[in-house]
Coordinates of C-alpha atoms in Angstrom, one line a residue:
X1 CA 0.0 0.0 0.0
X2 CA 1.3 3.3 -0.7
X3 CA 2.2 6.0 1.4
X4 CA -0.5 8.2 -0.7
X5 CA -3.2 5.1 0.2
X6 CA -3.0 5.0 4.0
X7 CA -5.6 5.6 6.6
X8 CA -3.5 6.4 8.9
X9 CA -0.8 9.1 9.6
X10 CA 2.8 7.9 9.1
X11 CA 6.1 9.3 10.6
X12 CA 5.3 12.8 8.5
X13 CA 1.9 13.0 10.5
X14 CA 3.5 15.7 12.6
X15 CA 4.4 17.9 9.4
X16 CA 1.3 17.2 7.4
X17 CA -0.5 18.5 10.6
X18 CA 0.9 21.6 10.7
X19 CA 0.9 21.7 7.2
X20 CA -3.0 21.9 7.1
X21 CA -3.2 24.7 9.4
X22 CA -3.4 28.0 8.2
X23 CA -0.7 31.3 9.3
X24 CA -2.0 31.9 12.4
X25 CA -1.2 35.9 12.6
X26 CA -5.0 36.5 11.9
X27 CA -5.5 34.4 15.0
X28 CA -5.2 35.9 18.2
X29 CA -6.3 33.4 21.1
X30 CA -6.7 35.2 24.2
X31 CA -3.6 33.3 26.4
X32 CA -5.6 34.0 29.6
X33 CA -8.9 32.9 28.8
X34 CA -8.8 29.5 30.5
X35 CA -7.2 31.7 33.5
X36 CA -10.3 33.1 34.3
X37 CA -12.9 30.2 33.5
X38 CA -10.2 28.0 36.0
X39 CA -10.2 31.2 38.5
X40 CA -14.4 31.2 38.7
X41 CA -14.6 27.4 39.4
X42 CA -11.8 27.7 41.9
X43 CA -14.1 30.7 43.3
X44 CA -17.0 29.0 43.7
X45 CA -15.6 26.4 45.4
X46 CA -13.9 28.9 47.8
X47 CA -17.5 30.3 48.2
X48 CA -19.0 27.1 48.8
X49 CA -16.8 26.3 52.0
X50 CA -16.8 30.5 52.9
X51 CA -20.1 30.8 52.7
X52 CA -22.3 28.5 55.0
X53 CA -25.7 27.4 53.1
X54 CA -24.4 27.9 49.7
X55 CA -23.8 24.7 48.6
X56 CA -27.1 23.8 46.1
X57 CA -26.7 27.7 44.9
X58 CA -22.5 27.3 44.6
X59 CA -23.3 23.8 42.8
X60 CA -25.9 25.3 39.9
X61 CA -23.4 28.0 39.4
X62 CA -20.7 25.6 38.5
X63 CA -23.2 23.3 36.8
X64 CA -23.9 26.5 34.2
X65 CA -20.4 27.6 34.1
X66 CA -19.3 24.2 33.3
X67 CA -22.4 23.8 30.9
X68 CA -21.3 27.4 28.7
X69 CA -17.7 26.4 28.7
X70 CA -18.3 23.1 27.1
X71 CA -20.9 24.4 24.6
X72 CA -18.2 27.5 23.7
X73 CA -15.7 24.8 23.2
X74 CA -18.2 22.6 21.3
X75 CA -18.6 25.6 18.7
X76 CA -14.9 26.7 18.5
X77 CA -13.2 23.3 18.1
X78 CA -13.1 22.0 14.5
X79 CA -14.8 25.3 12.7
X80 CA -18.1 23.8 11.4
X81 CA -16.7 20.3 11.8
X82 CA -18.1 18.5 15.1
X83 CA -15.1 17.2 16.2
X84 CA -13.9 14.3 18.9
X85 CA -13.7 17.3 21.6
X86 CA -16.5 18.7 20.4
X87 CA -18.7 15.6 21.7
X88 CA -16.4 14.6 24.4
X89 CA -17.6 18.4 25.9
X90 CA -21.1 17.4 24.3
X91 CA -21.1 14.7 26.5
X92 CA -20.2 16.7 29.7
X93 CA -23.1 18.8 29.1
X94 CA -25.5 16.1 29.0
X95 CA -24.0 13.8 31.7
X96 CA -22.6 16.2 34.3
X97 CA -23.9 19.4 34.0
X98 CA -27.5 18.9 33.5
X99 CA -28.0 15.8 35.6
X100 CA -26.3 18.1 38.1
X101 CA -29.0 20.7 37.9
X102 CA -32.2 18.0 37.2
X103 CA -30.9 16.2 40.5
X104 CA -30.5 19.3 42.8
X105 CA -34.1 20.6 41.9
X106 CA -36.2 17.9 40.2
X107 CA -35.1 14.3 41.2
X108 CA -32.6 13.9 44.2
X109 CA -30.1 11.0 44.0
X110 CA -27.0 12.4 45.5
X111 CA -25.7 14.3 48.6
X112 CA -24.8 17.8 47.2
X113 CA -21.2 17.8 48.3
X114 CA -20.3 14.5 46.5
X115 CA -22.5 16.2 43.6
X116 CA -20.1 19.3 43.6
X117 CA -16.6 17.2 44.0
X118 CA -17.7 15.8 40.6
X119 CA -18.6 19.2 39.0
X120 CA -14.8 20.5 39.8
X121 CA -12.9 17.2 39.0
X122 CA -14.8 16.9 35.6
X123 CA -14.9 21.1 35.1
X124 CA -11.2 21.6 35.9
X125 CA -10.0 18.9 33.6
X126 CA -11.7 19.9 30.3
X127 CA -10.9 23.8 30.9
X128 CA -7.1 23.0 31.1
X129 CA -7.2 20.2 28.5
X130 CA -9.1 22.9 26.4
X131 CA -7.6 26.0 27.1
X132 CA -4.1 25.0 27.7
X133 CA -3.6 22.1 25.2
X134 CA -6.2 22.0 22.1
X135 CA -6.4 25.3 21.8
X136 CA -2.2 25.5 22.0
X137 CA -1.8 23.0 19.1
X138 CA -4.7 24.3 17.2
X139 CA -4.1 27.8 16.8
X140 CA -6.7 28.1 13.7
X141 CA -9.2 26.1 14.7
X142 CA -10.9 25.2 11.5
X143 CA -10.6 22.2 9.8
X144 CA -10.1 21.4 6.5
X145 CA -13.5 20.5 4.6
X146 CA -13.9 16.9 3.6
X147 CA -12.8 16.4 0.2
X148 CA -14.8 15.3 -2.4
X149 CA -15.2 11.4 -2.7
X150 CA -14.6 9.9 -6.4
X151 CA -17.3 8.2 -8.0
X152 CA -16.1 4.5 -7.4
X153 CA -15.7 4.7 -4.3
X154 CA -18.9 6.5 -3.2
X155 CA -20.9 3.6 -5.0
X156 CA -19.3 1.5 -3.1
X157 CA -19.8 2.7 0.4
X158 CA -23.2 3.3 -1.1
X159 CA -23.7 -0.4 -1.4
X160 CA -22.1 -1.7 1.4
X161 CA -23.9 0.9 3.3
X162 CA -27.5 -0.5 2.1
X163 CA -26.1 -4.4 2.3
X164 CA -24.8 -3.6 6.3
X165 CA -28.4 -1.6 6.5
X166 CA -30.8 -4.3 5.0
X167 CA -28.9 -6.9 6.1
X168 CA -28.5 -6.4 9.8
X169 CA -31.9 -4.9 10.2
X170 CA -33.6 -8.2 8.9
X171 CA -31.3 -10.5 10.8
X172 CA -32.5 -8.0 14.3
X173 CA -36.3 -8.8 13.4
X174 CA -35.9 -12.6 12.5
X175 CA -34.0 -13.5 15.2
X176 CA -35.2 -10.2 18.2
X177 CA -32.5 -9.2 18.6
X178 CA -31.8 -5.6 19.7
X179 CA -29.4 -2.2 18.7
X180 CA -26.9 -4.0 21.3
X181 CA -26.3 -6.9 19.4
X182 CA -23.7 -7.7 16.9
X183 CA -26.4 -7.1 13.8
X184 CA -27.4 -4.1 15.4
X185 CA -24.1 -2.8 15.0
X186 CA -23.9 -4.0 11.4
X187 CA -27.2 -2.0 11.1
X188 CA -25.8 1.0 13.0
X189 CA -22.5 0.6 11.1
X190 CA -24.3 0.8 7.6
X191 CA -26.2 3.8 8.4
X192 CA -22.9 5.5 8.7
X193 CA -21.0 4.3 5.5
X194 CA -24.4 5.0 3.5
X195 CA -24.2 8.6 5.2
X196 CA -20.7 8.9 4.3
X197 CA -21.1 7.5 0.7
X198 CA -24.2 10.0 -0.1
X199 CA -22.7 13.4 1.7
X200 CA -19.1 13.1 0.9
X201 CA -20.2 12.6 -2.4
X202 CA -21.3 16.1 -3.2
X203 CA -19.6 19.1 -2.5
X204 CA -22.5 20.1 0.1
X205 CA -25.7 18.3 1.8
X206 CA -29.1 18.6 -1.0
X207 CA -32.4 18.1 0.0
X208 CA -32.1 14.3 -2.2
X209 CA -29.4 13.5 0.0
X210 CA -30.7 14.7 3.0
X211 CA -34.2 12.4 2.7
X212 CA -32.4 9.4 1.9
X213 CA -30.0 9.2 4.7
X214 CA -33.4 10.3 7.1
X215 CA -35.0 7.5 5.2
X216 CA -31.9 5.0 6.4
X217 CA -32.3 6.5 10.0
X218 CA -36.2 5.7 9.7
X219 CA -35.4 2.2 8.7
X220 CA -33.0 1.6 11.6
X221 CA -35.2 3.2 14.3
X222 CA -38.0 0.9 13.1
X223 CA -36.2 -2.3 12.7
X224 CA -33.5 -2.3 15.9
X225 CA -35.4 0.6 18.4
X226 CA -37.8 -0.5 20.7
X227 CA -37.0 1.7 23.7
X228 CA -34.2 0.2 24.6
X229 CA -30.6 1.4 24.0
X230 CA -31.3 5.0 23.8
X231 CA -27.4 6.1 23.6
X232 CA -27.5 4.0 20.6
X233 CA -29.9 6.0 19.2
X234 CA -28.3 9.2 20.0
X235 CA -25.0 7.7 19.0
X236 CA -26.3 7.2 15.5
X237 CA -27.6 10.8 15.6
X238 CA -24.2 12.3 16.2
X239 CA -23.0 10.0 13.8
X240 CA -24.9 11.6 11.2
X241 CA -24.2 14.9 12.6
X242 CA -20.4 14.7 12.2
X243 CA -20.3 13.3 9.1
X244 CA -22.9 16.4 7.5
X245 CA -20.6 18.8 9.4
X246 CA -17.8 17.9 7.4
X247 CA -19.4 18.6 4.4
X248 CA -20.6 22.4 5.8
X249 CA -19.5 25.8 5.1
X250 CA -20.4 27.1 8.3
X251 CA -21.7 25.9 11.6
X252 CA -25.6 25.5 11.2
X253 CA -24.8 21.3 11.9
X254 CA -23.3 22.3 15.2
X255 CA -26.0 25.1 16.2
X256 CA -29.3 22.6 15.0
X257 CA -27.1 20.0 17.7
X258 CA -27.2 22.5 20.3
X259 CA -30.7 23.4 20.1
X260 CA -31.7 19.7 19.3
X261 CA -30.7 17.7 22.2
X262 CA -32.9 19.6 24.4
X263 CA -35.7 18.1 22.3
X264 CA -33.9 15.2 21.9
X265 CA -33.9 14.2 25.6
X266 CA -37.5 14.7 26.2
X267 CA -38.3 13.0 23.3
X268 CA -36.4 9.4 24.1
X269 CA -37.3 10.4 28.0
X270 CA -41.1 10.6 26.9
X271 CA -40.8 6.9 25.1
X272 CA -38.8 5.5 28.0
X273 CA -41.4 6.7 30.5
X274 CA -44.0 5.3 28.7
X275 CA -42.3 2.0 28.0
X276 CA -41.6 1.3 31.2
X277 CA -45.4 2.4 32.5
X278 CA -46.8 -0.2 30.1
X279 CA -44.4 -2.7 31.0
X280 CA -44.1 -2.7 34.4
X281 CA -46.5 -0.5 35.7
X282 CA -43.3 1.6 37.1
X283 CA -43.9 5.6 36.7
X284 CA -40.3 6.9 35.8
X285 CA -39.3 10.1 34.2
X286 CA -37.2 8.0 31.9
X287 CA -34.2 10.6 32.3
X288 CA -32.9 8.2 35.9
X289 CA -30.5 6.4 33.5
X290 CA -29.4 10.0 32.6
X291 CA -28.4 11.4 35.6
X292 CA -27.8 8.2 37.4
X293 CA -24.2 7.5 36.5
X294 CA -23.7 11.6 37.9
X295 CA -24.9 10.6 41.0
X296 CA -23.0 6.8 41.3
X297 CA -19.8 8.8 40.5
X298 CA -19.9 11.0 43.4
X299 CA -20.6 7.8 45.6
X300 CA -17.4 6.4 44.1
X301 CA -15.6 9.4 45.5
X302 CA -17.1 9.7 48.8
X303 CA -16.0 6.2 48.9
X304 CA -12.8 6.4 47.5
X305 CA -12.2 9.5 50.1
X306 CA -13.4 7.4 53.2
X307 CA -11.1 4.1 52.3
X308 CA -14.4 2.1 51.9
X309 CA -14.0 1.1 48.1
X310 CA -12.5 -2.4 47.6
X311 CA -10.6 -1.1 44.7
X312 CA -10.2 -3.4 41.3
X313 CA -6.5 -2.2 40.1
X314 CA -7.4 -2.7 36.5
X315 CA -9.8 -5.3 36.4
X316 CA -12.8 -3.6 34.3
X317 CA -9.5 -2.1 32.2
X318 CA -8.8 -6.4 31.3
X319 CA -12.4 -7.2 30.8
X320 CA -12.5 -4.3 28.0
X321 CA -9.1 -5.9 26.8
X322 CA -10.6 -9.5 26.4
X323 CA -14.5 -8.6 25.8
X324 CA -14.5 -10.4 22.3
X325 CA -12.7 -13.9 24.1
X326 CA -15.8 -15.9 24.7
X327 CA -17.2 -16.7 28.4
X328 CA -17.1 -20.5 27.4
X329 CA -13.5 -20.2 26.9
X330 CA -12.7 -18.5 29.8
X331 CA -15.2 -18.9 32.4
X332 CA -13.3 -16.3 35.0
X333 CA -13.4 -13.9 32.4
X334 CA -13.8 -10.7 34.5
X335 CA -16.7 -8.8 34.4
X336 CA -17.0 -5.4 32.8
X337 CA -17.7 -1.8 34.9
X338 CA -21.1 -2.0 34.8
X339 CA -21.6 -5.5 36.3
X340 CA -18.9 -4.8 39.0
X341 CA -20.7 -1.3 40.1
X342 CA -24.1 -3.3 39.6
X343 CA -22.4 -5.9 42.0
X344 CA -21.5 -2.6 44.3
X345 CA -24.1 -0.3 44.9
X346 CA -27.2 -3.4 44.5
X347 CA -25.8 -6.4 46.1
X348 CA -29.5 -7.6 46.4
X349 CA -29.6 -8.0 42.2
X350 CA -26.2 -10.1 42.2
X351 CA -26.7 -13.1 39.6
X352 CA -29.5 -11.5 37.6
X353 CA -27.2 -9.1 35.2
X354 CA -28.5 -5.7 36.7
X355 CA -25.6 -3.4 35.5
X356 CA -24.8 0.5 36.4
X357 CA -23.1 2.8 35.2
X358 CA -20.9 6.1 36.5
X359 CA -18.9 8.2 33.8
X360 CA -15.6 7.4 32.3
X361 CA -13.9 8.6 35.4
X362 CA -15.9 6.9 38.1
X363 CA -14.0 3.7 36.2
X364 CA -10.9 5.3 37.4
X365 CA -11.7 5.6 40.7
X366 CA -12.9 2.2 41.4
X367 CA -10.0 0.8 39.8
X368 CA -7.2 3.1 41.5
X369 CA -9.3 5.6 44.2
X370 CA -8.3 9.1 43.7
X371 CA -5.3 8.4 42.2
X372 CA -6.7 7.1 39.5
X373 CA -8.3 10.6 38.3
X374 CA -4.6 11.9 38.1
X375 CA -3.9 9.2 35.3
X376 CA -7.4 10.0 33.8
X377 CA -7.2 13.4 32.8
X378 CA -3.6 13.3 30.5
X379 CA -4.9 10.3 29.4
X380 CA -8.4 11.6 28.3
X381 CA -6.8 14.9 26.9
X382 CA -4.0 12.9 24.6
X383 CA -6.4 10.4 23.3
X384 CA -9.0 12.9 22.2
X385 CA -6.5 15.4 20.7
X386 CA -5.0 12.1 19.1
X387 CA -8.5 11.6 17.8
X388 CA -8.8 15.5 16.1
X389 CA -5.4 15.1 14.8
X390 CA -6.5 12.3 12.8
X391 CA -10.0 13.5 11.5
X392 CA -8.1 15.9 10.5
X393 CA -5.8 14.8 8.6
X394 CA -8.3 12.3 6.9
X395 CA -10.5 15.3 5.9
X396 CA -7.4 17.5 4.5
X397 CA -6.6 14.3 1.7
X398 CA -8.2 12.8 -0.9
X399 CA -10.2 9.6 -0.5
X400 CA -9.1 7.9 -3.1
X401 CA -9.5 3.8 -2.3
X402 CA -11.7 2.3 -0.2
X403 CA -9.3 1.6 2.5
X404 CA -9.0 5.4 3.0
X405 CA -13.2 5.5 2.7
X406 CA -13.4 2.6 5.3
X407 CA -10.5 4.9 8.0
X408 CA -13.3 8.1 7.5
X409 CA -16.1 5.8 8.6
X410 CA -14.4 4.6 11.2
X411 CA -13.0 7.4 12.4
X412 CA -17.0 8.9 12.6
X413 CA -18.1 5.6 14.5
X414 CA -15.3 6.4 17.1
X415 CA -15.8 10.0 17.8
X416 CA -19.5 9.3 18.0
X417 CA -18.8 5.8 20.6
X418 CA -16.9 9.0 22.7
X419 CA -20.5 9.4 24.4
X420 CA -20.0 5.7 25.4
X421 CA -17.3 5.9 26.8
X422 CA -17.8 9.1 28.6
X423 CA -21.4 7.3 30.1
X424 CA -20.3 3.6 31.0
X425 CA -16.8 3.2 30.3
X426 CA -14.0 1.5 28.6
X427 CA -16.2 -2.0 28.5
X428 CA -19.2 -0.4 27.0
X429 CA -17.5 1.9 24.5
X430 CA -15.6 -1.5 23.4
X431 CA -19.1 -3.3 23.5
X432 CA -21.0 -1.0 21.2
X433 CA -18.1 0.9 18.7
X434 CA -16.0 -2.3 18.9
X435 CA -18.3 -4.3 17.4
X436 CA -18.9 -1.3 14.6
X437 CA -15.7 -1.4 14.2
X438 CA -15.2 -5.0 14.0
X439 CA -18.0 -5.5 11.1
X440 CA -16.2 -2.2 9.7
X441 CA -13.2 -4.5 9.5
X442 CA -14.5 -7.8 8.5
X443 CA -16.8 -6.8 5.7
X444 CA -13.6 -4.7 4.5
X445 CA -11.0 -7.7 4.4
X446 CA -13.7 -10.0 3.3
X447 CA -13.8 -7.6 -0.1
X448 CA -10.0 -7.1 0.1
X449 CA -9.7 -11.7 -0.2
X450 CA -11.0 -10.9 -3.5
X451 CA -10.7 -7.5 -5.0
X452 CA -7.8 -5.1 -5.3
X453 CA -7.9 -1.3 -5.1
X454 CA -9.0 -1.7 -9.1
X455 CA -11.8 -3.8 -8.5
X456 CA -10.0 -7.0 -10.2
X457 CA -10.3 -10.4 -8.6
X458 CA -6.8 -10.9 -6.4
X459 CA -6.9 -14.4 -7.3
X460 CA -7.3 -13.8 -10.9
X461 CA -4.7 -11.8 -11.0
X462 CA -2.1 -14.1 -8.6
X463 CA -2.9 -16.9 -11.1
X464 CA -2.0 -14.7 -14.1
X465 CA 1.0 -13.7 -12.6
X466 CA 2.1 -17.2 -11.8
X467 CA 0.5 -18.8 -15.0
X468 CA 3.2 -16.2 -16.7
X469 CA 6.3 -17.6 -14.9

């Protein structure tokens, strides 16, 4: 494969990366912005132990201060491209900050002060990771627009698209099974190569392509949704929004995302409600699986703080590592996060698979305590600038074979699985993108076995070459 064909940056990443961004003298970043958005949490936590009584009002100022930097950074990162930060501070909003202001006034789970510990741990990390990293490497922070895909290879992804699609929807309803399964993730999978194949295609979304990909979304709700799985769903929808925002020419994909989730949560909140109500007779708001993992994550610390967490030192980390190796092979295969916090905090549900979850750095803490967070938060920022740095790069060149079509899909699938991992985990992000991923890569080597990047049969061709000899 030629240097020109790969998915993936090679030693030259570092140059190609800088040589996609623009001069920045018409950029002026202001060097002591995330000064003063670290300086007002640090406040407000001054206040809070100052000021006696203040803690619900000291915890919803945080929770909107945290809330407007992570939408500011939503909009700035990438230009009109939503970018792997640009969800990962998505994500914040919808798992931290709100749950943190629904759970104070509408639905209490939590004891404030473990509520507020959480706020600053996960408030504090993504203003320094933004402010004093992204923003550093990424001086101009537009990126390139996707380039135009060839012909060829857009009827391909076109197809595979449809066959993943078709295929994995029919397979869900003949043998009921769910968006969780591994034909649900061929189904989800083919929504986003169809996607990719129909906007990538033209040199901006049309109305045509815009109905047929909702069409495709239609068809996959119907087939693998039945109330169940709602990050899925939402998944999908980000998905979709990524891959139209790298098609835009300004930020309308980013601003209908902002003003959609809103909607979007009391929507799937409405249908969970009313799912559980006629199944079980249970009257739930359908937003507890929302907030929940907010609230479990500040349990985890006030554990963590009073030495009462038996702590797993990596064990969830080597169920995520071996989650494809079959149970029957290994029957002490460990269990993943959400059955060990399941185990935890509902010790009365043991044996029946009842699972939990409590944010990406609640798995952190139960596997290392406090220390764990310290690990975290390089971690989290190096991964997800890794992450920009190569959507980047795959939208500055041209997409000209399909192993280069199949790196763009899959590099959509991961930054959309970041509200996975952000909600339950390593083990659940593994669970749900990994087996994208995974059909991603089997339905690509089973086409490489017998075409080459010209469409001939490989084994034609091997026998000519040998026949010649």
């Amino acid at each position: 494969m030629s240097a020109r064909d790969r998915p993936w940056p090679d030693s030259a990443v570092k140059e190609s990366e800088s040589s996609l961004q623009t001069p920045a003298q018409n950029v002026k970043p202001r060097s002591s912005e995330g000064f003063w958005w670290v300086s007002a949490v640090l406040l407000l936590a001054a206040l809070r132990v100052a000021v006696p009584g203040s803690d619900e009002l000291t915890l919803v100022c945080l929770a909107l201060l945290g809330s407007l930097h992570a939408t500011r950074a939503f909009w700035q990162s990438g230009g009109a491209t939503i970018t792997p930060t640009g969800v990962y501070m998505i994500a914040s909003t919808v798992f931290v900050y709100f749950p943190a202001l629904y759970t104070t006034y509408v639905y209490k789970l939590y004891d404030v002060a473990n509520g507020f510990s959480v706020l600053v741990i996960i408030a504090l990390s993504q203003m320094i990771f933004y402010n004093a990293f992204w923003k550093r490497r990424n001086k101009n922070q537009e990126f390139e627009r996707v380039k135009r895909l060839p012909l060829p290879i857009a009827t391909f992804g076109f197809f595979l698209g449809l066959g993943l699609l078709i295929g994995g929807v029919s397979l869900g309803r003949l043998l009921e099974l769910g968006s969780t399964s591994l034909v649900g993730a061929a189904a989800f999978t083919g929504v986003v190569v169809l996607s990719v194949s129909i906007f990538h295609a033209g040199e901006r979304p049309g109305l045509l392509r815009s109905v047929v990909v909702a069409i495709a979304f239609g068809f996959y709700v119907q087939g693998m949704f039945t109330g169940g799985g709602r990050l899925v769903l939402g998944g999908l929808a980000v998905a979709l929004a990524v891959v139209v925002s790298q098609t835009a020419r300004s930020r309308w994909v980013k601003l209908a995302t902002v003003l959609g989730l809103p909607l979007g949560l009391l929507v799937l909140a409405l249908n969970r409600s009313q799912l559980v109500a006629s199944t079980r007779g249970a009257d739930e708001t359908g937003l507890e699986s929302v907030v929940s993992p907010f609230a479990r994550m500040g349990q985890l610390l006030a554990l963590a703080h009073d030495h009462e967490l038996a702590l797993s030192l990596g064990r969830t980390f080597l169920a995520t590592a071996v989650i494809f190796v079959p149970r029957s092979f290994w029957p002490e295969k460990p269990v993943g996060l959400g059955a060990e916090l399941g185990d935890l905090f509902r010790p009365d549900l043991i044996g029946t698979g009842y699972s939990e979850a409590a944010l990406f750095a609640g798995e952190w803490v139960i596997n290392f305590g406090l220390l764990g967070l310290l690990v975290m938060i390089p971690l989290t920022v190096l991964l997800v600038i890794r992450a920009d740095s190569w959507q980047n790069w795959l939208q500055a060149r041209n997409v000209s074979s399909k192993s280069s079509f199949v790196a763009v899909c899959a590099c959509v699938i991961i930054t959309a699985g970041i509200l996975d991992l952000f909600w339950g985990g390593t083990f659940l992000f593994a669970a749900r993108s990994g087996q994208r991923l995974l059909v991603l890569a089997l339905v690509y080597f089973a086409f490489g076995l017998f075409l080459n990047r010209s469409g001939r049969p490989k084994i034609a061709g091997q026998l000519r070459r040998r026949s010649s000899r």
